[in-house]
Amino acid sequence: MNANAARPRIGLFVTCLVDLLRPGVGFAAVKLLESAGCIVEVPGGQTCCGQPAYNSGDLSAARALAKQTIQAMESYDYVVLPSGSCAGTLRDYPRLLAVEPVWRQRAQELAERTFELTSFLVDVLGWDAVDAEFPATVTYHDSCAGLRQLGIKQQPRRLLAKVAGLDLRELRETEDCCGFGGTFCVKYPELSTRLADDKIADIEQTGARAVLGGDLGCLLHIAGRLHRRGSPVKAYHVAEVLAGMADQGIGEDKP
Amino acid sequence: MTDARQAILNAVRQALGRSASVEPAPRDYAAQPPPRPSWREHGPERFTRKLERVAGSCERLVELAAVPAAVLRYLEGLGDDRRLLVAPDPLLQGLEWPAALQRSTHPQDARRYPAAVITAALGIAETGTVVLPSGPHRPPSMQLLPDHLIVVLRTEDVVDYVEDVWQRIAAGTLPRTVTFMTGPSRTADIAQTLHVGAHGPRRLHVLLVG
Amino acid sequence: MKSTAHLFPEQARAALTDENLQAALRFAKGGFIDKRAAAVARYPDFETLRERGRRIKDHTLAHLDVYLERFAAAVEARGGHVHWAPDAAAARSILLDICRRAGARTVIKGKTMVGEEIGVNAALEEAGLEVVETDLGEYIIQLAKEPPSHIIAPAVHKTRAQICKLFAEHHGSPDTLREAPELVAEARRVLREKFLAADVGITGGNFLVAETGTVVLVTNEGNGDLCLTLPRVHVVLAGIEKLVPTLDDAATMVRLLVRSATGQDISTYTTFITGARRQDEADGPDEYHMVLLDNGRSRMLGDEFREMLRCIRCGSCLNHCPVYNAVGGHAYGWVYPGPMGSVLTPQIIGLDATKDLPNACTLNGRCQEICPVKIPLPDLLRRLRALQFERGLIRGPQCWALRLWGWLARRPALYHGLTALIARLSPRGAARRLPLDSGWTQSRDFPLPQRTTFQRAWSRQAKEERRHD
């Protein structure tokens, strides 16, 4: 039997935000998946999962991007994304394409093999052999889509518990939205900022040096606000910490 | 008025995609009872515990004849006012009331009297609730207007669940109102903190007999 | 009530800087959430109860015509008058007519959101009637001449200091900061007189039971019971979606309602009203009227918003909504605020006048998670956004940016080339300002690209690996 036969082939959907603004998250995801015994490929036909269009009511654009994503990703054993909300969008494709039976079926087959990164490692592979060090007090922000749509809560914590030196202190309100909300954050900046400030007050109360999360959207928003307030708290994607690749915080230009 | 009735019913039927009424499908969800709390203690004990948790009070009496003395004791605990509304209920009217009490059976007096004693048809152990159907024996104003409401409830009338009430008061015999009363009147409308005595009785005292 | 929903952005902004409002909202928020959570945790299987509630409502809605007919027939068989109101104006004129025929001068009201929906107070006052709200929260905001800001806690936006001031103005009581029990006692005294003098009592109805023609009314203060006991005339005002088939079904729905709304196991008063006063009864009203309101509900029954008709008005989605908790109910500009309002309001007063409501939501999904009848509120809001898009109601630079993005994202080669170029040319770190940005950088720095995109770096790396092989 070929040694590779047991190794799942992963199509990494890197997400548009990671691709453009935080490529290190993609490399961290690759490193983690490879450590867990996967073969990782990054198909070039991917761009954005269509979530901004889907959530803004532009269903024809959302459907076109869904089809593009299905075509790019459907040949893999699994599709893994370093984002709960984008994974949630792929899981919603069958509904989005409900009126086109052939596409709906393809979307369904893809959705069943689509996972957010930490949930894939823990729930599907049962892997938690993390080899990383991050000697700091940190806190964790549960992004809403991952938490409620995909049930991601314990998975990142189980992995973070294996990081040497890391001390995780929970937020008081772990289930409160940070106020990112995709286009919400630019349509209603004052509201969005108020929710970020509530989240930041909670983060600062824990005494953490860094806030981690599984969705770059929320993290850009939280980091952007932390930066504007001159806060010393840094923000990282959880994959960066788990892969031992967390040096520069999000939005920092120095390590 | 009938036009409006027809207009609404037609709009509803159109929305449901039909032109005439169709007999509803059976309520398949009703095959089993809903999930409900369970408990080990006896019904009257659970009733008492639940009532006390919502600021009601409860006193156990061995027999009905002990009611007048218990009522008098309750009034003595309040002060010197001895005016008492006694519901025009044969069960209460048949008791021997102490002469010290100035009694009335008139709903009109509910506006002025500080306390009333009425009977409950049933109690509900699930929630610590007294069940008060309206009728000649139980004018609702007596249970709403006085500051102090004393309710006589027999232990054999304590049922387990809300649904059990409708086994004892059949659909065809429903009176104008059936009030489930659980504790004294309360409100949280000022700064979201709980206070008793909003509009109805400030205190609810149940005499549990038997 | 005149809608100001089209002013949501301005109203929300003002709300964020209103210190009294913010103090009141902070005070209320944790309480509602914790009480509900404790009540749900105490219950043996709340999830199954929610599922049963959903099925009861779905079943009823699927046979609403029959259940409405049965309900109306049962009310009439027990001496009640049933009135059918296709819209708000019809409901107002029915109520006015009932009051006129009764020669009424004073009307007392229990809290009814349908009453707010049809603007009953203004209509009756215009006709020269005195209208007095008796739910303490409703009474407070009536004195303040404000609409409710929460569907079960209408005065949740008022601090105790503000209530003291209102009472001092209207009752002539001392203008000092007084404790809540004293305020409750004062309102009791003032309103008791109103109860005793009133000619007509108007209440809502939480559930309408088809098999018996029974109205279920859930309150804690006892004001509802006084409204339906003391005046000569009692009128119930309810939407046609309030039906349930049986009294047992009502028991399930009440269990869901009180736990979700206030975290109680049962409300202090749960009253089942079946028809008019019987001949042998010493008190109770001489006339009993039931007003059934459609006002857009039958339309929702036939379209993609039918699930919204399951709503039992518990207010839990408001309590768990980050946006509601930040700005309160008035910012939404009409009767129903928060997630349920953002779905319902556009259905009742139109998409054009409510453009912001479906968008002022982060789609965090908490409302759906706690809804006692499992209404998929975020999905319904998404559907409204799609309707807005279809009808060209979404305009402005953000819309064009989004379309451009969508166009580009459908051309992967162009997209990857362009993003790589942007990444290469962009400064590093975080920007305090961005070209063409209208929202992000007014309060947040924007984390910039890091010289390369992932795709570009990945394909470079792959090329190198091939060379080394």
mmCIF file with all atom_site columns, N, CA and C in Angstrom, chain A residues 16 19 22 27 44 46-47 55-58 68 95 144 148 176-177 185-188 190 192-194 221 224-225 227-228, chain C residues 13 22 29 356 362-364 366 369 379 382 385 389 398 402 409-410 415-416 432 441 443-445 449-450 452-455 461:
data_model
loop_
_atom_site.group_PDB
_atom_site.id
_atom_site.type_symbol
_atom_site.label_atom_id
_atom_site.label_alt_id
_atom_site.label_comp_id
_atom_site.label_asym_id
_atom_site.label_entity_id
_atom_site.label_seq_id
_atom_site.pdbx_PDB_ins_code
_atom_site.Cartn_x
_atom_site.Cartn_y
_atom_site.Cartn_z
_atom_site.occupancy
_atom_site.B_iso_or_equiv
_atom_site.pdbx_formal_charge
_atom_site.auth_seq_id
_atom_site.auth_comp_id
_atom_site.auth_asym_id
_atom_site.auth_atom_id
_atom_site.pdbx_PDB_model_num
ATOM 1   N N  . CYS A 1 16  ? -9.659  35.144 1.290   1.00 0.00 ? 16  CYS A N  1
ATOM 2   C CA . CYS A 1 16  ? -9.131  36.341 0.636   1.00 0.00 ? 16  CYS A CA 1
ATOM 3   C C  . CYS A 1 16  ? -8.410  37.262 1.618   1.00 0.00 ? 16  CYS A C  1
ATOM 4   N N  . ASP A 1 19  ? -5.010  35.766 2.364   1.00 0.00 ? 19  ASP A N  1
ATOM 5   C CA . ASP A 1 19  ? -4.197  35.869 1.154   1.00 0.00 ? 19  ASP A CA 1
ATOM 6   C C  . ASP A 1 19  ? -3.599  37.265 1.018   1.00 0.00 ? 19  ASP A C  1
ATOM 7   N N  . ARG A 1 22  ? -2.479  38.699 5.469   1.00 0.00 ? 22  ARG A N  1
ATOM 8   C CA . ARG A 1 22  ? -1.773  37.965 6.519   1.00 0.00 ? 22  ARG A CA 1
ATOM 9   C C  . ARG A 1 22  ? -1.339  36.592 5.989   1.00 0.00 ? 22  ARG A C  1
ATOM 10  N N  . PHE A 1 27  ? 0.580   29.915 5.697   1.00 0.00 ? 27  PHE A N  1
ATOM 11  C CA . PHE A 1 27  ? 1.730   29.028 5.891   1.00 0.00 ? 27  PHE A CA 1
ATOM 12  C C  . PHE A 1 27  ? 1.620   28.269 7.209   1.00 0.00 ? 27  PHE A C  1
ATOM 13  N N  . GLY A 1 44  ? -5.118  27.268 -7.404  1.00 0.00 ? 44  GLY A N  1
ATOM 14  C CA . GLY A 1 44  ? -5.031  28.669 -7.808  1.00 0.00 ? 44  GLY A CA 1
ATOM 15  C C  . GLY A 1 44  ? -6.369  29.266 -8.224  1.00 0.00 ? 44  GLY A C  1
ATOM 16  N N  . GLN A 1 46  ? -9.018  29.589 -6.650  1.00 0.00 ? 46  GLN A N  1
ATOM 17  C CA . GLN A 1 46  ? -9.794  30.153 -5.533  1.00 0.00 ? 46  GLN A CA 1
ATOM 18  C C  . GLN A 1 46  ? -9.518  31.646 -5.376  1.00 0.00 ? 46  GLN A C  1
ATOM 19  N N  . THR A 1 47  ? -10.525 32.376 -4.953  1.00 0.00 ? 47  THR A N  1
ATOM 20  C CA . THR A 1 47  ? -10.302 33.789 -4.569  1.00 0.00 ? 47  THR A CA 1
ATOM 21  C C  . THR A 1 47  ? -11.023 34.051 -3.245  1.00 0.00 ? 47  THR A C  1
ATOM 22  N N  . ASN A 1 55  ? -23.865 37.943 2.191   1.00 0.00 ? 55  ASN A N  1
ATOM 23  C CA . ASN A 1 55  ? -24.411 38.691 3.322   1.00 0.00 ? 55  ASN A CA 1
ATOM 24  C C  . ASN A 1 55  ? -24.915 40.074 2.941   1.00 0.00 ? 55  ASN A C  1
ATOM 25  N N  . SER A 1 56  ? -24.610 40.507 1.720   1.00 0.00 ? 56  SER A N  1
ATOM 26  C CA . SER A 1 56  ? -25.095 41.822 1.291   1.00 0.00 ? 56  SER A CA 1
ATOM 27  C C  . SER A 1 56  ? -26.268 41.713 0.343   1.00 0.00 ? 56  SER A C  1
ATOM 28  N N  . GLY A 1 57  ? -26.736 40.509 0.118   1.00 0.00 ? 57  GLY A N  1
ATOM 29  C CA . GLY A 1 57  ? -27.930 40.347 -0.705  1.00 0.00 ? 57  GLY A CA 1
ATOM 30  C C  . GLY A 1 57  ? -27.652 40.207 -2.196  1.00 0.00 ? 57  GLY A C  1
ATOM 31  N N  . ASP A 1 58  ? -26.373 40.248 -2.590  1.00 0.00 ? 58  ASP A N  1
ATOM 32  C CA . ASP A 1 58  ? -26.046 40.099 -4.003  1.00 0.00 ? 58  ASP A CA 1
ATOM 33  C C  . ASP A 1 58  ? -25.915 38.603 -4.306  1.00 0.00 ? 58  ASP A C  1
ATOM 34  N N  . GLN A 1 68  ? -17.495 28.855 -8.533  1.00 0.00 ? 68  GLN A N  1
ATOM 35  C CA . GLN A 1 68  ? -16.054 28.921 -8.780  1.00 0.00 ? 68  GLN A CA 1
ATOM 36  C C  . GLN A 1 68  ? -15.293 28.155 -7.692  1.00 0.00 ? 68  GLN A C  1
ATOM 37  N N  . ARG A 1 95  ? -27.631 25.649 0.331   1.00 0.00 ? 95  ARG A N  1
ATOM 38  C CA . ARG A 1 95  ? -28.813 26.487 0.460   1.00 0.00 ? 95  ARG A CA 1
ATOM 39  C C  . ARG A 1 95  ? -28.805 27.608 -0.578  1.00 0.00 ? 95  ARG A C  1
ATOM 40  N N  . CYS A 1 144 ? -18.133 34.522 16.028  1.00 0.00 ? 144 CYS A N  1
ATOM 41  C CA . CYS A 1 144 ? -19.531 34.063 16.134  1.00 0.00 ? 144 CYS A CA 1
ATOM 42  C C  . CYS A 1 144 ? -19.883 32.942 15.161  1.00 0.00 ? 144 CYS A C  1
ATOM 43  N N  . ARG A 1 148 ? -21.187 29.477 16.634  1.00 0.00 ? 148 ARG A N  1
ATOM 44  C CA . ARG A 1 148 ? -22.606 29.101 16.576  1.00 0.00 ? 148 ARG A CA 1
ATOM 45  C C  . ARG A 1 148 ? -22.962 28.240 15.380  1.00 0.00 ? 148 ARG A C  1
ATOM 46  N N  . ASP A 1 176 ? -19.807 37.161 23.385  1.00 0.00 ? 176 ASP A N  1
ATOM 47  C CA . ASP A 1 176 ? -20.203 38.452 22.813  1.00 0.00 ? 176 ASP A CA 1
ATOM 48  C C  . ASP A 1 176 ? -19.504 38.693 21.474  1.00 0.00 ? 176 ASP A C  1
ATOM 49  N N  . CYS A 1 177 ? -20.282 39.218 20.551  1.00 0.00 ? 177 CYS A N  1
ATOM 50  C CA . CYS A 1 177 ? -19.759 39.579 19.233  1.00 0.00 ? 177 CYS A CA 1
ATOM 51  C C  . CYS A 1 177 ? -18.779 40.748 19.375  1.00 0.00 ? 177 CYS A C  1
ATOM 52  N N  . CYS A 1 185 ? -19.082 46.517 9.663   1.00 0.00 ? 185 CYS A N  1
ATOM 53  C CA . CYS A 1 185 ? -18.060 47.336 10.323  1.00 0.00 ? 185 CYS A CA 1
ATOM 54  C C  . CYS A 1 185 ? -17.768 48.622 9.563   1.00 0.00 ? 185 CYS A C  1
ATOM 55  N N  . VAL A 1 186 ? -18.074 48.664 8.253   1.00 0.00 ? 186 VAL A N  1
ATOM 56  C CA . VAL A 1 186 ? -17.893 49.930 7.544   1.00 0.00 ? 186 VAL A CA 1
ATOM 57  C C  . VAL A 1 186 ? -19.212 50.678 7.341   1.00 0.00 ? 186 VAL A C  1
ATOM 58  N N  . LYS A 1 187 ? -20.332 49.936 7.401   1.00 0.00 ? 187 LYS A N  1
ATOM 59  C CA . LYS A 1 187 ? -21.628 50.625 7.276   1.00 0.00 ? 187 LYS A CA 1
ATOM 60  C C  . LYS A 1 187 ? -21.987 51.370 8.554   1.00 0.00 ? 187 LYS A C  1
ATOM 61  N N  . TYR A 1 188 ? -21.632 50.765 9.693   1.00 0.00 ? 188 TYR A N  1
ATOM 62  C CA . TYR A 1 188 ? -21.977 51.371 10.991  1.00 0.00 ? 188 TYR A CA 1
ATOM 63  C C  . TYR A 1 188 ? -20.720 51.450 11.860  1.00 0.00 ? 188 TYR A C  1
ATOM 64  N N  . GLU A 1 190 ? -19.438 53.553 14.012  1.00 0.00 ? 190 GLU A N  1
ATOM 65  C CA . GLU A 1 190 ? -19.503 53.917 15.435  1.00 0.00 ? 190 GLU A CA 1
ATOM 66  C C  . GLU A 1 190 ? -19.983 52.735 16.266  1.00 0.00 ? 190 GLU A C  1
ATOM 67  N N  . SER A 1 192 ? -19.894 49.561 15.426  1.00 0.00 ? 192 SER A N  1
ATOM 68  C CA . SER A 1 192 ? -18.897 48.508 15.341  1.00 0.00 ? 192 SER A CA 1
ATOM 69  C C  . SER A 1 192 ? -17.751 48.787 16.312  1.00 0.00 ? 192 SER A C  1
ATOM 70  N N  . THR A 1 193 ? -17.352 50.049 16.378  1.00 0.00 ? 193 THR A N  1
ATOM 71  C CA . THR A 1 193 ? -16.248 50.429 17.258  1.00 0.00 ? 193 THR A CA 1
ATOM 72  C C  . THR A 1 193 ? -16.643 50.299 18.727  1.00 0.00 ? 193 THR A C  1
ATOM 73  N N  . ARG A 1 194 ? -17.891 50.651 19.013  1.00 0.00 ? 194 ARG A N  1
ATOM 74  C CA . ARG A 1 194 ? -18.354 50.513 20.392  1.00 0.00 ? 194 ARG A CA 1
ATOM 75  C C  . ARG A 1 194 ? -18.256 49.046 20.842  1.00 0.00 ? 194 ARG A C  1
ATOM 76  N N  . HIS A 1 221 ? -10.207 43.707 12.804  1.00 0.00 ? 221 HIS A N  1
ATOM 77  C CA . HIS A 1 221 ? -11.037 44.735 13.436  1.00 0.00 ? 221 HIS A CA 1
ATOM 78  C C  . HIS A 1 221 ? -10.564 44.995 14.867  1.00 0.00 ? 221 HIS A C  1
ATOM 79  N N  . GLY A 1 224 ? -7.026  46.477 14.683  1.00 0.00 ? 224 GLY A N  1
ATOM 80  C CA . GLY A 1 224 ? -7.064  47.854 14.188  1.00 0.00 ? 224 GLY A CA 1
ATOM 81  C C  . GLY A 1 224 ? -7.475  48.821 15.280  1.00 0.00 ? 224 GLY A C  1
ATOM 82  N N  . ARG A 1 225 ? -8.404  48.389 16.100  1.00 0.00 ? 225 ARG A N  1
ATOM 83  C CA . ARG A 1 225 ? -8.863  49.249 17.195  1.00 0.00 ? 225 ARG A CA 1
ATOM 84  C C  . ARG A 1 225 ? -7.820  49.303 18.306  1.00 0.00 ? 225 ARG A C  1
ATOM 85  N N  . HIS A 1 227 ? -4.676  49.016 17.959  1.00 0.00 ? 227 HIS A N  1
ATOM 86  C CA . HIS A 1 227 ? -3.585  49.833 17.427  1.00 0.00 ? 227 HIS A CA 1
ATOM 87  C C  . HIS A 1 227 ? -3.931  51.307 17.527  1.00 0.00 ? 227 HIS A C  1
ATOM 88  N N  . ARG A 1 228 ? -5.155  51.657 17.149  1.00 0.00 ? 228 ARG A N  1
ATOM 89  C CA . ARG A 1 228 ? -5.563  53.053 17.205  1.00 0.00 ? 228 ARG A CA 1
ATOM 90  C C  . ARG A 1 228 ? -5.563  53.575 18.639  1.00 0.00 ? 228 ARG A C  1
ATOM 91  N N  . ARG C 2 13  ? -26.225 56.650 16.446  1.00 0.00 ? 13  ARG C N  1
ATOM 92  C CA . ARG C 2 13  ? -25.072 57.459 16.852  1.00 0.00 ? 13  ARG C CA 1
ATOM 93  C C  . ARG C 2 13  ? -25.390 58.286 18.095  1.00 0.00 ? 13  ARG C C  1
ATOM 94  N N  . GLN C 2 22  ? -27.081 54.848 28.147  1.00 0.00 ? 22  GLN C N  1
ATOM 95  C CA . GLN C 2 22  ? -26.009 53.858 28.262  1.00 0.00 ? 22  GLN C CA 1
ATOM 96  C C  . GLN C 2 22  ? -25.962 53.274 29.673  1.00 0.00 ? 22  GLN C C  1
ATOM 97  N N  . LYS C 2 29  ? -28.592 44.716 30.823  1.00 0.00 ? 29  LYS C N  1
ATOM 98  C CA . LYS C 2 29  ? -28.140 43.676 29.920  1.00 0.00 ? 29  LYS C CA 1
ATOM 99  C C  . LYS C 2 29  ? -27.869 42.340 30.597  1.00 0.00 ? 29  LYS C C  1
ATOM 100 N N  . ASP C 2 356 ? -32.117 50.478 6.712   1.00 0.00 ? 356 ASP C N  1
ATOM 101 C CA . ASP C 2 356 ? -30.996 50.118 7.579   1.00 0.00 ? 356 ASP C CA 1
ATOM 102 C C  . ASP C 2 356 ? -31.260 48.878 8.422   1.00 0.00 ? 356 ASP C C  1
ATOM 103 N N  . THR C 2 362 ? -24.779 42.152 12.925  1.00 0.00 ? 362 THR C N  1
ATOM 104 C CA . THR C 2 362 ? -23.482 41.552 12.611  1.00 0.00 ? 362 THR C CA 1
ATOM 105 C C  . THR C 2 362 ? -23.612 40.090 12.192  1.00 0.00 ? 362 THR C C  1
ATOM 106 N N  . LEU C 2 363 ? -24.838 39.576 12.142  1.00 0.00 ? 363 LEU C N  1
ATOM 107 C CA . LEU C 2 363 ? -25.090 38.174 11.794  1.00 0.00 ? 363 LEU C CA 1
ATOM 108 C C  . LEU C 2 363 ? -24.347 37.236 12.748  1.00 0.00 ? 363 LEU C C  1
ATOM 109 N N  . ASN C 2 364 ? -24.263 37.643 14.007  1.00 0.00 ? 364 ASN C N  1
ATOM 110 C CA . ASN C 2 364 ? -23.530 36.809 14.975  1.00 0.00 ? 364 ASN C CA 1
ATOM 111 C C  . ASN C 2 364 ? -24.325 35.565 15.377  1.00 0.00 ? 364 ASN C C  1
ATOM 112 N N  . ARG C 2 366 ? -26.627 34.912 17.654  1.00 0.00 ? 366 ARG C N  1
ATOM 113 C CA . ARG C 2 366 ? -27.019 34.591 19.025  1.00 0.00 ? 366 ARG C CA 1
ATOM 114 C C  . ARG C 2 366 ? -28.537 34.581 19.192  1.00 0.00 ? 366 ARG C C  1
ATOM 115 N N  . GLU C 2 369 ? -29.975 31.320 18.227  1.00 0.00 ? 369 GLU C N  1
ATOM 116 C CA . GLU C 2 369 ? -29.597 30.287 19.195  1.00 0.00 ? 369 GLU C CA 1
ATOM 117 C C  . GLU C 2 369 ? -30.525 30.272 20.407  1.00 0.00 ? 369 GLU C C  1
ATOM 118 N N  . ASP C 2 379 ? -31.015 34.470 8.996   1.00 0.00 ? 379 ASP C N  1
ATOM 119 C CA . ASP C 2 379 ? -31.377 34.125 7.619   1.00 0.00 ? 379 ASP C CA 1
ATOM 120 C C  . ASP C 2 379 ? -32.460 35.037 7.086   1.00 0.00 ? 379 ASP C C  1
ATOM 121 N N  . ARG C 2 382 ? -30.925 38.190 6.147   1.00 0.00 ? 382 ARG C N  1
ATOM 122 C CA . ARG C 2 382 ? -30.227 38.021 4.864   1.00 0.00 ? 382 ARG C CA 1
ATOM 123 C C  . ARG C 2 382 ? -31.208 38.063 3.702   1.00 0.00 ? 382 ARG C C  1
ATOM 124 N N  . ARG C 2 385 ? -32.068 41.513 2.983   1.00 0.00 ? 385 ARG C N  1
ATOM 125 C CA . ARG C 2 385 ? -30.975 42.182 2.265   1.00 0.00 ? 385 ARG C CA 1
ATOM 126 C C  . ARG C 2 385 ? -31.025 41.825 0.777   1.00 0.00 ? 385 ARG C C  1
ATOM 127 N N  . PHE C 2 389 ? -31.462 44.309 -2.348  1.00 0.00 ? 389 PHE C N  1
ATOM 128 C CA . PHE C 2 389 ? -30.522 44.326 -3.471  1.00 0.00 ? 389 PHE C CA 1
ATOM 129 C C  . PHE C 2 389 ? -31.276 44.198 -4.792  1.00 0.00 ? 389 PHE C C  1
ATOM 130 N N  . GLN C 2 398 ? -20.092 52.049 -1.058  1.00 0.00 ? 398 GLN C N  1
ATOM 131 C CA . GLN C 2 398 ? -19.810 50.719 -0.532  1.00 0.00 ? 398 GLN C CA 1
ATOM 132 C C  . GLN C 2 398 ? -20.402 49.645 -1.437  1.00 0.00 ? 398 GLN C C  1
ATOM 133 N N  . LEU C 2 402 ? -18.268 46.791 -3.428  1.00 0.00 ? 402 LEU C N  1
ATOM 134 C CA . LEU C 2 402 ? -18.612 45.388 -3.289  1.00 0.00 ? 402 LEU C CA 1
ATOM 135 C C  . LEU C 2 402 ? -18.794 44.720 -4.655  1.00 0.00 ? 402 LEU C C  1
ATOM 136 N N  . ALA C 2 409 ? -13.208 39.071 -8.126  1.00 0.00 ? 409 ALA C N  1
ATOM 137 C CA . ALA C 2 409 ? -13.033 37.769 -7.498  1.00 0.00 ? 409 ALA C CA 1
ATOM 138 C C  . ALA C 2 409 ? -13.450 36.635 -8.428  1.00 0.00 ? 409 ALA C C  1
ATOM 139 N N  . ARG C 2 410 ? -14.241 36.961 -9.450  1.00 0.00 ? 410 ARG C N  1
ATOM 140 C CA . ARG C 2 410 ? -14.649 35.925 -10.393 1.00 0.00 ? 410 ARG C CA 1
ATOM 141 C C  . ARG C 2 410 ? -13.622 35.737 -11.515 1.00 0.00 ? 410 ARG C C  1
ATOM 142 N N  . TYR C 2 415 ? -7.275  38.627 -10.503 1.00 0.00 ? 415 TYR C N  1
ATOM 143 C CA . TYR C 2 415 ? -7.381  38.890 -9.072  1.00 0.00 ? 415 TYR C CA 1
ATOM 144 C C  . TYR C 2 415 ? -6.033  38.666 -8.385  1.00 0.00 ? 415 TYR C C  1
ATOM 145 N N  . HIS C 2 416 ? -5.420  37.514 -8.663  1.00 0.00 ? 416 HIS C N  1
ATOM 146 C CA . HIS C 2 416 ? -4.155  37.208 -7.979  1.00 0.00 ? 416 HIS C CA 1
ATOM 147 C C  . HIS C 2 416 ? -3.043  38.143 -8.409  1.00 0.00 ? 416 HIS C C  1
ATOM 148 N N  . ARG C 2 432 ? -3.412  54.692 9.129   1.00 0.00 ? 432 ARG C N  1
ATOM 149 C CA . ARG C 2 432 ? -4.381  55.528 9.861   1.00 0.00 ? 432 ARG C CA 1
ATOM 150 C C  . ARG C 2 432 ? -5.454  56.033 8.915   1.00 0.00 ? 432 ARG C C  1
ATOM 151 N N  . THR C 2 441 ? -11.319 53.491 8.857   1.00 0.00 ? 441 THR C N  1
ATOM 152 C CA . THR C 2 441 ? -10.226 54.194 9.528   1.00 0.00 ? 441 THR C CA 1
ATOM 153 C C  . THR C 2 441 ? -10.668 55.391 10.372  1.00 0.00 ? 441 THR C C  1
ATOM 154 N N  . SER C 2 443 ? -12.052 55.111 13.102  1.00 0.00 ? 443 SER C N  1
ATOM 155 C CA . SER C 2 443 ? -11.812 54.727 14.489  1.00 0.00 ? 443 SER C CA 1
ATOM 156 C C  . SER C 2 443 ? -10.843 53.571 14.647  1.00 0.00 ? 443 SER C C  1
ATOM 157 N N  . ARG C 2 444 ? -10.401 52.999 13.533  1.00 0.00 ? 444 ARG C N  1
ATOM 158 C CA . ARG C 2 444 ? -9.510  51.847 13.596  1.00 0.00 ? 444 ARG C CA 1
ATOM 159 C C  . ARG C 2 444 ? -8.375  52.030 12.611  1.00 0.00 ? 444 ARG C C  1
ATOM 160 N N  . ASP C 2 445 ? -7.178  51.562 12.973  1.00 0.00 ? 445 ASP C N  1
ATOM 161 C CA . ASP C 2 445 ? -6.108  51.495 11.985  1.00 0.00 ? 445 ASP C CA 1
ATOM 162 C C  . ASP C 2 445 ? -6.378  50.281 11.107  1.00 0.00 ? 445 ASP C C  1
ATOM 163 N N  . PRO C 2 449 ? -1.085  44.920 3.968   1.00 0.00 ? 449 PRO C N  1
ATOM 164 C CA . PRO C 2 449 ? -0.460  43.690 3.459   1.00 0.00 ? 449 PRO C CA 1
ATOM 165 C C  . PRO C 2 449 ? 1.010   43.611 3.867   1.00 0.00 ? 449 PRO C C  1
ATOM 166 N N  . GLN C 2 450 ? 1.554   42.418 3.767   1.00 0.00 ? 450 GLN C N  1
ATOM 167 C CA . GLN C 2 450 ? 2.936   42.207 4.207   1.00 0.00 ? 450 GLN C CA 1
ATOM 168 C C  . GLN C 2 450 ? 3.816   41.835 3.018   1.00 0.00 ? 450 GLN C C  1
ATOM 169 N N  . THR C 2 452 ? 3.718   40.531 0.231   1.00 0.00 ? 452 THR C N  1
ATOM 170 C CA . THR C 2 452 ? 3.324   39.546 -0.765  1.00 0.00 ? 452 THR C CA 1
ATOM 171 C C  . THR C 2 452 ? 1.987   38.953 -0.369  1.00 0.00 ? 452 THR C C  1
ATOM 172 N N  . THR C 2 453 ? 1.281   38.412 -1.352  1.00 0.00 ? 453 THR C N  1
ATOM 173 C CA . THR C 2 453 ? 0.081   37.649 -0.997  1.00 0.00 ? 453 THR C CA 1
ATOM 174 C C  . THR C 2 453 ? 0.494   36.207 -0.704  1.00 0.00 ? 453 THR C C  1
ATOM 175 N N  . PHE C 2 454 ? -0.394  35.497 -0.059  1.00 0.00 ? 454 PHE C N  1
ATOM 176 C CA . PHE C 2 454 ? -0.094  34.090 0.213   1.00 0.00 ? 454 PHE C CA 1
ATOM 177 C C  . PHE C 2 454 ? 0.066   33.332 -1.098  1.00 0.00 ? 454 PHE C C  1
ATOM 178 N N  . GLN C 2 455 ? -0.838  33.574 -2.041  1.00 0.00 ? 455 GLN C N  1
ATOM 179 C CA . GLN C 2 455 ? -0.812  32.840 -3.305  1.00 0.00 ? 455 GLN C CA 1
ATOM 180 C C  . GLN C 2 455 ? 0.513   33.054 -4.035  1.00 0.00 ? 455 GLN C C  1
ATOM 181 N N  . GLN C 2 461 ? 7.352   29.514 -3.712  1.00 0.00 ? 461 GLN C N  1
ATOM 182 C CA . GLN C 2 461 ? 7.932   28.447 -2.905  1.00 0.00 ? 461 GLN C CA 1
ATOM 183 C C  . GLN C 2 461 ? 7.852   27.121 -3.661  1.00 0.00 ? 461 GLN C C  1
#
